mmCIF file of C-alpha atoms in Angstrom:
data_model
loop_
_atom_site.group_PDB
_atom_site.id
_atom_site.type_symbol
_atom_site.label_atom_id
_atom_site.label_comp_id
_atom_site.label_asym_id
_atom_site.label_seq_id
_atom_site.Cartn_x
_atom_site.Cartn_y
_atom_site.Cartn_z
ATOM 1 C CA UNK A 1 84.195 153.617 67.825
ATOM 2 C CA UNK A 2 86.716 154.169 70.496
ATOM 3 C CA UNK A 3 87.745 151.326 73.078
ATOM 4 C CA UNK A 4 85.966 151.396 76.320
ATOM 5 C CA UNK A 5 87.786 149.985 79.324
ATOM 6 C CA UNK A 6 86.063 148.395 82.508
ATOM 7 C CA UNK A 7 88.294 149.458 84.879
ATOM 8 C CA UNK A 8 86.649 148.515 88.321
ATOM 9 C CA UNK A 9 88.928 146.607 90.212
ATOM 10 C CA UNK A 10 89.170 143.123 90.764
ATOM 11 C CA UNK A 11 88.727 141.979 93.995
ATOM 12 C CA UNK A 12 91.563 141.288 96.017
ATOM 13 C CA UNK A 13 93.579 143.698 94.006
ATOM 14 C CA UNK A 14 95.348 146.155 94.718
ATOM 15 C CA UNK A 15 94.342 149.514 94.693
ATOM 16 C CA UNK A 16 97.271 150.712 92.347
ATOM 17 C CA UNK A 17 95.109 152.695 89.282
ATOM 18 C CA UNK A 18 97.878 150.408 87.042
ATOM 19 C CA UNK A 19 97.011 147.155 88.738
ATOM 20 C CA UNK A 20 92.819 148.288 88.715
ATOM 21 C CA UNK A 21 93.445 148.930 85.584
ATOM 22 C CA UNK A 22 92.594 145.215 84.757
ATOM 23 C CA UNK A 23 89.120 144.545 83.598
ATOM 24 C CA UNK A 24 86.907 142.109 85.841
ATOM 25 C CA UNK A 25 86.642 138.681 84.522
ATOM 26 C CA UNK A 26 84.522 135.799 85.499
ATOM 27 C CA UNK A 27 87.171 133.550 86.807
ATOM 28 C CA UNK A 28 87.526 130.091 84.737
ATOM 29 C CA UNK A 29 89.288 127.431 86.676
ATOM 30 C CA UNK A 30 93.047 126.509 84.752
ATOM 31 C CA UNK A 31 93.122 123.472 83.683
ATOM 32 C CA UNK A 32 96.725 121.055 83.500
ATOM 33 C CA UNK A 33 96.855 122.047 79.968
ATOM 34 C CA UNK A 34 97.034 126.101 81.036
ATOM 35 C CA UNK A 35 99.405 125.809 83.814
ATOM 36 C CA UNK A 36 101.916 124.003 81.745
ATOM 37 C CA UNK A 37 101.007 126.942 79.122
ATOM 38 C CA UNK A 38 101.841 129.023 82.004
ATOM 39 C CA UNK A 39 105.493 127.466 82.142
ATOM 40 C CA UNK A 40 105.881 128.779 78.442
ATOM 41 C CA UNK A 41 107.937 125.499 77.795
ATOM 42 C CA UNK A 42 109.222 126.822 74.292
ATOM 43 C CA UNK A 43 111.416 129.273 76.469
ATOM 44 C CA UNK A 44 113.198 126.670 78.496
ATOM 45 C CA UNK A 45 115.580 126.137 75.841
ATOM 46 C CA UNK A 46 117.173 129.521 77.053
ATOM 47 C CA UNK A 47 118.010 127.328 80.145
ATOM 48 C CA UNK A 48 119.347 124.097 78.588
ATOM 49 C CA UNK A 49 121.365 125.923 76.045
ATOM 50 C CA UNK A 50 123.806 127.621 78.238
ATOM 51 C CA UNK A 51 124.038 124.447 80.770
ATOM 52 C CA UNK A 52 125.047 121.970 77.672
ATOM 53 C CA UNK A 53 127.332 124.636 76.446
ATOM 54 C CA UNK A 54 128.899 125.348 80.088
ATOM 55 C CA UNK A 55 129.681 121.338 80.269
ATOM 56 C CA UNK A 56 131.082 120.716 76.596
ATOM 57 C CA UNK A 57 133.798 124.215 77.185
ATOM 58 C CA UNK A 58 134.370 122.527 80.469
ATOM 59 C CA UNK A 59 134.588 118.990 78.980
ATOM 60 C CA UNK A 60 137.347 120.190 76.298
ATOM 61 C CA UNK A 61 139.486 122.587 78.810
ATOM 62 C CA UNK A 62 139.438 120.790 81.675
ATOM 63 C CA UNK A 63 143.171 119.283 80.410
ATOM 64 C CA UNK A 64 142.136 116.061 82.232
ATOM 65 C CA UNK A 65 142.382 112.833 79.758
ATOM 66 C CA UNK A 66 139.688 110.254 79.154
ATOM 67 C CA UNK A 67 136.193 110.472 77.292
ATOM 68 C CA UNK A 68 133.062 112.171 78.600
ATOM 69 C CA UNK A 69 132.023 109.590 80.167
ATOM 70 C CA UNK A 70 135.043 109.054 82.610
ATOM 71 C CA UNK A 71 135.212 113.215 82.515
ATOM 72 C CA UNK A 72 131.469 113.007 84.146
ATOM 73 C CA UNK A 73 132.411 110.317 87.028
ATOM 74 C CA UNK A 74 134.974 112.346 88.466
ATOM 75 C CA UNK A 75 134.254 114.968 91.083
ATOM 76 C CA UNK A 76 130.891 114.822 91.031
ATOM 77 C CA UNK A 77 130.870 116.968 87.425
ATOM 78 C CA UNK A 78 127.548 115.017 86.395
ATOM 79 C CA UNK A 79 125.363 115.649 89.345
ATOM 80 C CA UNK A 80 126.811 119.119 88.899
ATOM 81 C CA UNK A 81 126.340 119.098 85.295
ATOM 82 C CA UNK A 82 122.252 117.856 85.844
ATOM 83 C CA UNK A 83 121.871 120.383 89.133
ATOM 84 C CA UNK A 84 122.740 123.458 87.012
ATOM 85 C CA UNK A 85 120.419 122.219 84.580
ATOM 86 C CA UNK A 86 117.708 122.398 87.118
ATOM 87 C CA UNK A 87 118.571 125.650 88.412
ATOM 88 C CA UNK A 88 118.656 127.005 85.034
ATOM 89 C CA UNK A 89 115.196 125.490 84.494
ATOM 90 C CA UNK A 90 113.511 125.881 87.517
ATOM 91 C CA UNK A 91 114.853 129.679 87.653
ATOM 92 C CA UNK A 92 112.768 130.118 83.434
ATOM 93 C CA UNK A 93 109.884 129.050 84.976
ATOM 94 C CA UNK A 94 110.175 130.802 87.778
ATOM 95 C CA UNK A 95 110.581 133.916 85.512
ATOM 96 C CA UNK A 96 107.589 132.670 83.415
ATOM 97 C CA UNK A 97 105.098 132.576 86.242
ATOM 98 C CA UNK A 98 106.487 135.640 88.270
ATOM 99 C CA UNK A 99 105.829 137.598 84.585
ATOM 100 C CA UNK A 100 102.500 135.863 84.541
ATOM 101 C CA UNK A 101 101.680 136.782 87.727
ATOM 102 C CA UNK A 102 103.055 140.576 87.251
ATOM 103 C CA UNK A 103 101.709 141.217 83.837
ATOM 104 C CA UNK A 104 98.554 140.573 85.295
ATOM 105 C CA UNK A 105 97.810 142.302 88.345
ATOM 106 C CA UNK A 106 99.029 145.819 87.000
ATOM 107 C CA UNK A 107 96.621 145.104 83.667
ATOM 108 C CA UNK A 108 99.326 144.892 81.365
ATOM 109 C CA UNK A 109 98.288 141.479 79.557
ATOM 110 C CA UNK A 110 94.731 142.966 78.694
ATOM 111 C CA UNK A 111 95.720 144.048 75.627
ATOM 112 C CA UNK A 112 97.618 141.332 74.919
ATOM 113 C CA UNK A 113 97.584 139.316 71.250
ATOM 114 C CA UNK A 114 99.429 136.375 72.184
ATOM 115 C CA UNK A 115 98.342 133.037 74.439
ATOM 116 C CA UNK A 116 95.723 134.262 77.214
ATOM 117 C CA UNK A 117 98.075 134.021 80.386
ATOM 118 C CA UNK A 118 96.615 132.663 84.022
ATOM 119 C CA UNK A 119 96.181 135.620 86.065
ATOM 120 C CA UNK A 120 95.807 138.047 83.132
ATOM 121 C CA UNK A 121 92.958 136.204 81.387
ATOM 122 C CA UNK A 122 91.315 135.427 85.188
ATOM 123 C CA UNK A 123 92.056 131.801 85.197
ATOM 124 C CA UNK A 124 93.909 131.394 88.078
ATOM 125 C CA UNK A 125 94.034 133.615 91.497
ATOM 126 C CA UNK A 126 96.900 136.187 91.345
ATOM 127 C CA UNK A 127 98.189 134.649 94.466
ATOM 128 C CA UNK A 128 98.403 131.192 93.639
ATOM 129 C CA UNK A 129 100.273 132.215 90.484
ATOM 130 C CA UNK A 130 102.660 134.174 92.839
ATOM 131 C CA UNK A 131 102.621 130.825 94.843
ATOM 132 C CA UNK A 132 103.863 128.554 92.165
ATOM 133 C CA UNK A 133 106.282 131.004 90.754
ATOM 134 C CA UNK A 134 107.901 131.459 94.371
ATOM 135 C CA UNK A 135 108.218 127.643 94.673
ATOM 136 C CA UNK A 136 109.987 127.076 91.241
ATOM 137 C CA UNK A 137 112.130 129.582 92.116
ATOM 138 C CA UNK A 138 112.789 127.439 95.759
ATOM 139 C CA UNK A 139 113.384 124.340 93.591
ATOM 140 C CA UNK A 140 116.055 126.957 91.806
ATOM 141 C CA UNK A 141 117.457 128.052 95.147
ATOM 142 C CA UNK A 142 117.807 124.130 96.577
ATOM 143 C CA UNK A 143 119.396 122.806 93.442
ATOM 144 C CA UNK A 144 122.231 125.795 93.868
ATOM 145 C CA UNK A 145 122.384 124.725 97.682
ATOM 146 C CA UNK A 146 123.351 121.363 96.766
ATOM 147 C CA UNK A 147 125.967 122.452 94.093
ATOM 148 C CA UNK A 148 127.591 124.973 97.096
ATOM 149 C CA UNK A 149 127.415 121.772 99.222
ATOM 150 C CA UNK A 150 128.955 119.635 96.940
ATOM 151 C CA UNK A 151 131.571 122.168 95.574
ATOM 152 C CA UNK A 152 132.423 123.930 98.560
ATOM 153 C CA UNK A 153 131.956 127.379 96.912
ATOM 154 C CA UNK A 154 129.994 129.167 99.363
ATOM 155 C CA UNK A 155 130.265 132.677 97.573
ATOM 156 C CA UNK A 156 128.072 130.848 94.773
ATOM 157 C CA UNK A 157 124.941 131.458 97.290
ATOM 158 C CA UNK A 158 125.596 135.019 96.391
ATOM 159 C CA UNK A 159 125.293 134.779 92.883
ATOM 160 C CA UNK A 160 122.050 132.431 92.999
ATOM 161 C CA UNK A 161 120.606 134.862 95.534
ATOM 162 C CA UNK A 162 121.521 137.659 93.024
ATOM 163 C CA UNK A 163 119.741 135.623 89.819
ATOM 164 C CA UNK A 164 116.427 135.296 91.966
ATOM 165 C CA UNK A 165 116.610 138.585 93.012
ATOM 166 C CA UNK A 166 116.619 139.729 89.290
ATOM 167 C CA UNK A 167 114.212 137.929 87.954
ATOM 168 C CA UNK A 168 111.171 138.457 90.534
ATOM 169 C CA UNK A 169 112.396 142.434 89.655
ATOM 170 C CA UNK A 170 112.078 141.884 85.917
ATOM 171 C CA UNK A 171 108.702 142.276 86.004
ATOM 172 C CA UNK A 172 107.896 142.301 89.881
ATOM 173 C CA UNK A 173 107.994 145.189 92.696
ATOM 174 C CA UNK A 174 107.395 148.333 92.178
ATOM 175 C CA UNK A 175 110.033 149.616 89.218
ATOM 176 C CA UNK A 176 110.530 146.722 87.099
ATOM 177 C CA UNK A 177 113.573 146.564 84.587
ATOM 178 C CA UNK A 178 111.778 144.861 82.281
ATOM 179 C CA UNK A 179 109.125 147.542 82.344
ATOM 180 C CA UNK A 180 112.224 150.174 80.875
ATOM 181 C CA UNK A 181 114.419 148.153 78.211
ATOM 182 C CA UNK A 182 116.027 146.279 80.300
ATOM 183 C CA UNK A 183 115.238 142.835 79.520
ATOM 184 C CA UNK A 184 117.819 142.004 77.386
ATOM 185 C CA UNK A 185 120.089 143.000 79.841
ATOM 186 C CA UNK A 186 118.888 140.130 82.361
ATOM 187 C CA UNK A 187 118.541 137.542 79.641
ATOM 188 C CA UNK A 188 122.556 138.391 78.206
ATOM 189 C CA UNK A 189 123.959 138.281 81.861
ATOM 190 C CA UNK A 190 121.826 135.396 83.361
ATOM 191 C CA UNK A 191 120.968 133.085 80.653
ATOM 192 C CA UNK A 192 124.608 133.503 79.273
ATOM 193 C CA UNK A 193 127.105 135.041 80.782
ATOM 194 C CA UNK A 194 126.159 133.604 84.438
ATOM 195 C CA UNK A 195 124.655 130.542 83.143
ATOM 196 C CA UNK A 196 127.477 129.375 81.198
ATOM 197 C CA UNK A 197 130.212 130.429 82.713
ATOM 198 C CA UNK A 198 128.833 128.938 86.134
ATOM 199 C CA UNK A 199 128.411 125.779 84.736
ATOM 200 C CA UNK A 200 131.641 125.430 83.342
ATOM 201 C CA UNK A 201 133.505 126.850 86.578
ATOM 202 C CA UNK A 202 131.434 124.257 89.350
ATOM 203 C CA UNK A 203 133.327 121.812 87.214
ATOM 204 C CA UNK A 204 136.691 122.706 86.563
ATOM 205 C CA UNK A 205 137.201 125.799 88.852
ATOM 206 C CA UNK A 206 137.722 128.043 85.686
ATOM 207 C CA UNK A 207 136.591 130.271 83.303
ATOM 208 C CA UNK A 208 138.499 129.693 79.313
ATOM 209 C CA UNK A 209 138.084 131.731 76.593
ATOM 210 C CA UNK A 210 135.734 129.072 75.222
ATOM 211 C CA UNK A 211 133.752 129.795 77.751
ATOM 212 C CA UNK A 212 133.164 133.344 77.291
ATOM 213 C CA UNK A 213 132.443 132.840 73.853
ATOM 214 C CA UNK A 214 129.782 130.414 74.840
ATOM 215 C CA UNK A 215 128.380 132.366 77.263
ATOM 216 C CA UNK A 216 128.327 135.312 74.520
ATOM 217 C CA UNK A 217 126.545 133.307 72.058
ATOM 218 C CA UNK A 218 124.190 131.624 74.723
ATOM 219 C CA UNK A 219 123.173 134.976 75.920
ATOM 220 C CA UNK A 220 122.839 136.734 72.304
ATOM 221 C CA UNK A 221 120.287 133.894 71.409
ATOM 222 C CA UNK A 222 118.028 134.753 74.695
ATOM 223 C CA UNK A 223 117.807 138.317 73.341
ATOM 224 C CA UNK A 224 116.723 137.439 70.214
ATOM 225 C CA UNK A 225 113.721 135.223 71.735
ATOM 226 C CA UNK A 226 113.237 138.169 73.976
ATOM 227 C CA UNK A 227 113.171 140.667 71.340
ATOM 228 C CA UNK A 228 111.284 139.291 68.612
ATOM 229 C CA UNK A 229 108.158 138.230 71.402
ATOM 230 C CA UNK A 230 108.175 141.830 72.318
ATOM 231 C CA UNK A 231 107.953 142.790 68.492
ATOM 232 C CA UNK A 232 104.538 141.111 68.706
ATOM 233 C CA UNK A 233 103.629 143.237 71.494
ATOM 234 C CA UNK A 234 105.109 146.526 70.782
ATOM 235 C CA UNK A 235 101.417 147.823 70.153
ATOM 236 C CA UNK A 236 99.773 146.346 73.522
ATOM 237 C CA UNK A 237 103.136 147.205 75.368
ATOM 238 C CA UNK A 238 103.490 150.487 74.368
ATOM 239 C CA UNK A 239 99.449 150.669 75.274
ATOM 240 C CA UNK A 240 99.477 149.490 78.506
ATOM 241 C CA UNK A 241 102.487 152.027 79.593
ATOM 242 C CA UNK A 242 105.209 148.801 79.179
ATOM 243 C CA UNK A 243 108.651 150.043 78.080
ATOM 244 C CA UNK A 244 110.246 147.149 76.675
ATOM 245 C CA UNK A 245 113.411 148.027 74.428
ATOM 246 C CA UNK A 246 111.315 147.486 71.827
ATOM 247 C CA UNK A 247 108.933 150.066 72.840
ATOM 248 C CA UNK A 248 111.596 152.493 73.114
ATOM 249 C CA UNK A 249 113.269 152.158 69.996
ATOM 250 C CA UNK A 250 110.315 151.473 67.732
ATOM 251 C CA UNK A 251 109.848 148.735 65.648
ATOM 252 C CA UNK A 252 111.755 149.002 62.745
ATOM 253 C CA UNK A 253 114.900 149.375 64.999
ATOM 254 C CA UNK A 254 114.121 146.431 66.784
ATOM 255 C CA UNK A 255 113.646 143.720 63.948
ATOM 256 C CA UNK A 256 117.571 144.974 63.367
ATOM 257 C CA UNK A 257 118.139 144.291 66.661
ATOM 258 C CA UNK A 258 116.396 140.991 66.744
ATOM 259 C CA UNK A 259 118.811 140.061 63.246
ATOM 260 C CA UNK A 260 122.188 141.384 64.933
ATOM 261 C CA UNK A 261 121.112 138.986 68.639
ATOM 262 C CA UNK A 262 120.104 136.216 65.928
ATOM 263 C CA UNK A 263 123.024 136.195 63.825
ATOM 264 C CA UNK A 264 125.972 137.244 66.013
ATOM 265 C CA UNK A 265 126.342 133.544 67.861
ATOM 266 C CA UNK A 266 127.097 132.213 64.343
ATOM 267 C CA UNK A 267 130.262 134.895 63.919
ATOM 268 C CA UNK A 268 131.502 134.023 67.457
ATOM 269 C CA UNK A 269 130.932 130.363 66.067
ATOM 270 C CA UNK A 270 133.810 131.277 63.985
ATOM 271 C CA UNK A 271 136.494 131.147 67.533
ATOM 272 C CA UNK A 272 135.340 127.350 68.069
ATOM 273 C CA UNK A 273 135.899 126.230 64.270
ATOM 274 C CA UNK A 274 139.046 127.945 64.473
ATOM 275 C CA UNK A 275 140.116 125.423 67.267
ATOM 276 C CA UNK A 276 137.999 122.692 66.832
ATOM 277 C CA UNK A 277 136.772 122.486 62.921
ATOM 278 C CA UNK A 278 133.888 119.677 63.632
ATOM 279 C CA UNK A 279 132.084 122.567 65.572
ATOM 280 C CA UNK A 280 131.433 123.830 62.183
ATOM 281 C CA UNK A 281 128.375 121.162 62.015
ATOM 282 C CA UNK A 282 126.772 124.012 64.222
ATOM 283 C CA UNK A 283 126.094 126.226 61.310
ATOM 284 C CA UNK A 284 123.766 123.485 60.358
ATOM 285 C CA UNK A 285 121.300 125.421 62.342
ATOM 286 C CA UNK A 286 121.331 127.919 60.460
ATOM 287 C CA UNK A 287 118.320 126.249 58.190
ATOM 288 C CA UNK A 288 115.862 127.189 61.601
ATOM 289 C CA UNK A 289 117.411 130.733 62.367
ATOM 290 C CA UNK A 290 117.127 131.950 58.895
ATOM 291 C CA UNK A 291 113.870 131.410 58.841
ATOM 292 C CA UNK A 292 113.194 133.137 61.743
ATOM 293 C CA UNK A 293 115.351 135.916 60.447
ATOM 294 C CA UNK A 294 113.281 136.104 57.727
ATOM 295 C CA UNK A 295 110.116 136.301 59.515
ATOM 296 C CA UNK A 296 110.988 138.555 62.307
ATOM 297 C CA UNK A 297 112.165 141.205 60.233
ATOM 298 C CA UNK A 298 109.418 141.154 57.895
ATOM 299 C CA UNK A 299 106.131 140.342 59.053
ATOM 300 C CA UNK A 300 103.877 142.010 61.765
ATOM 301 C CA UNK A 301 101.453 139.281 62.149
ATOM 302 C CA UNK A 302 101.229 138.223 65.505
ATOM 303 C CA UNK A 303 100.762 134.829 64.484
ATOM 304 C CA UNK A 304 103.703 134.501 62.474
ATOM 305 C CA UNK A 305 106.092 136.273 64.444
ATOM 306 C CA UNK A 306 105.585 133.728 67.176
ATOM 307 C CA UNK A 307 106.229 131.300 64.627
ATOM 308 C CA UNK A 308 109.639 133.570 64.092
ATOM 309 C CA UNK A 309 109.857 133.248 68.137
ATOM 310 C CA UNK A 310 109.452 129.410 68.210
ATOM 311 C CA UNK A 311 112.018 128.948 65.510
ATOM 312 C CA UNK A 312 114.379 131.258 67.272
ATOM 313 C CA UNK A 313 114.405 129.079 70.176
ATOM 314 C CA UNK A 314 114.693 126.060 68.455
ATOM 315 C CA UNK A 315 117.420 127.130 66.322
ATOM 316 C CA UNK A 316 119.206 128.325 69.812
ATOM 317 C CA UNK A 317 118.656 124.822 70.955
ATOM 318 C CA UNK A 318 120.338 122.830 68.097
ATOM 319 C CA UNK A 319 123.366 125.356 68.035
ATOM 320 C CA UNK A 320 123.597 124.233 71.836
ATOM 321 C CA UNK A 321 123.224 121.072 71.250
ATOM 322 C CA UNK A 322 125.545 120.133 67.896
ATOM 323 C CA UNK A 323 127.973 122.981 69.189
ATOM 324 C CA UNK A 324 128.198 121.139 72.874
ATOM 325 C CA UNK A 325 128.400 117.734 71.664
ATOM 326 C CA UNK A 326 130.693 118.368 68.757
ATOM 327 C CA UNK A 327 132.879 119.504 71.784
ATOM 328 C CA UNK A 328 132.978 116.677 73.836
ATOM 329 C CA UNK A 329 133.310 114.282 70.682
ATOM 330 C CA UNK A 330 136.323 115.788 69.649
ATOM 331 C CA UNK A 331 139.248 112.987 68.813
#
């Protein structure tokens, strides 16, 4: 029997047929547990990774001598360190609850398989969501007004303007990017390219080689989260009119995608061993991306492929971790 849809509209909605398009719900007060759900905290390795990476290319060009520890008491390079760390987090779950928020006022998360979001699954008023997403990304904007204030790079309001800017439109206003395969995009460019390369230049006041590569690999690893949680939803995205890229190219095209974004940070791994062999202990992380590899290319269980996603992230995470502190360990 085919699908019927209630679609009278909320109320308090807007009268956008793709925002009515959500059914009515009787509204369940969130709990603490579903608002941290809301935060998606297994993405917020997508904004350590590229702030631990930033400090260790920064740590090993910065030409200055001394150990980490002296490198982090001079100029103020640890408060700048830890503030880019916030921005970087604040601005994910900014992006988490924006999407949330989003998602769920045009309808889009009611055919969703994975975790029941807030506003999608009625537990939570559409404009409170909006609320807390607009404050995280205020905690984002402060932390990046105290590194202009402490740097003196003024033109660096510009860039943090721009990263807010893109990530209420990834999902928000009226054409959304991430609405036509242009996700990726804003993950590569923010969460490595600008996240990375930012860090490293608040503390030294340039941008190495090292660095791009970094920022390469950071940002190749936040496409393959992205990627392989819209594999899951390719059905329900394609469904509910969403063109994510892998929408558009189907999904056989997209589990090679989500292998190339996976694997490519361990052949760019190849520039740091070159210089620096103990960076090779990196590869070690290799024993969570493989199975995600695995997983992601094979299976279209929903279940499992967030398994795939979780492992993706977590393999991002040690790569990050053993790749940045391999860096600033160096003899």
């Amino acid at each position: 029997m085919a699908r019927t849809k209630n679609t009278t509209p909320v109320k308090g909605r807007s009268g956008n047929p793709a925002k009515a398009a959500a059914p009515q719900r009787t509204r369940q007060r969130a709990t603490a547990r579903d608002w941290i759900g809301g935060a998606r905290l297994r993405t917020l390795t997508l904004g350590v990774v590229p702030v631990v990476l930033g400090t260790g290319v920064a740590f090993v060009d910065s030409g200055e001598p001394g150990d980490l520890g002296s490198y982090l008491a001079r100029d103020h390079h640890l408060a700048v360190a830890l503030l880019a760390l916030a921005v970087a987090l604040f601005l994910q779950i900014g992006v988490n609850y924006s999407n949330d928020y989003s998602d769920g006022v045009r309808g889009t998360d009611e055919f969703r398989v994975g975790p029941a979001r807030l506003t999608g699954a009625g537990r939570a008023k559409p404009r409170t969501v909006l609320t807390v997403a607009l404050a995280f990304f205020g905690l984002a904007a402060v932390a990046g007004l105290v590194i202009v204030l402490l740097t003196g790079l003024w033109w660096l309001l510009l860039v943090g303007a721009a990263a807010i800017v893109a990530a209420w439109y990834y999902t928000g206003g009226r054409k959304p990017y991430g609405y036509n395969a242009l996700g990726e995009v804003f993950v590569f460019v923010f969460f490595g390219l600008v996240a990375v390369l930012g860090t490293q230049y608040v503390q030294i006041r340039e941008v190495t080689p090292s660095g791009w590569a970094a920022a390469v690999a950071a940002g190749f690893f936040a496409c393959a989260v992205l990627m392989v949680n819209n594999i899951r939803d390719v059905d329900e995205d394609r469904q509910a009119g969403k063109r994510t890229l892998a929408v558009v190219v189907g999904r056989p095209v997209a589990r090679v995608l989500f292998a190339l974004f996976l694997m490519l940070p361990y052949v760019v791994l190849l520039w740091f061993v070159l210089l620096y062999f103990r960076t090779g202990f990196a590869y070690f992380s290799l024993l969570l991306a493989l199975p995600a590899l695995a997983i992601g290319v094979s299976s279209s269980k929903p279940r499992e492929l967030i398994t795939a996603l979780q492992l993706s992230s977590f393999a991002s995470l040690a790569y990050g971790v053993v790749l940045g502190l391999t860096l600033v360990l160096l003899p």
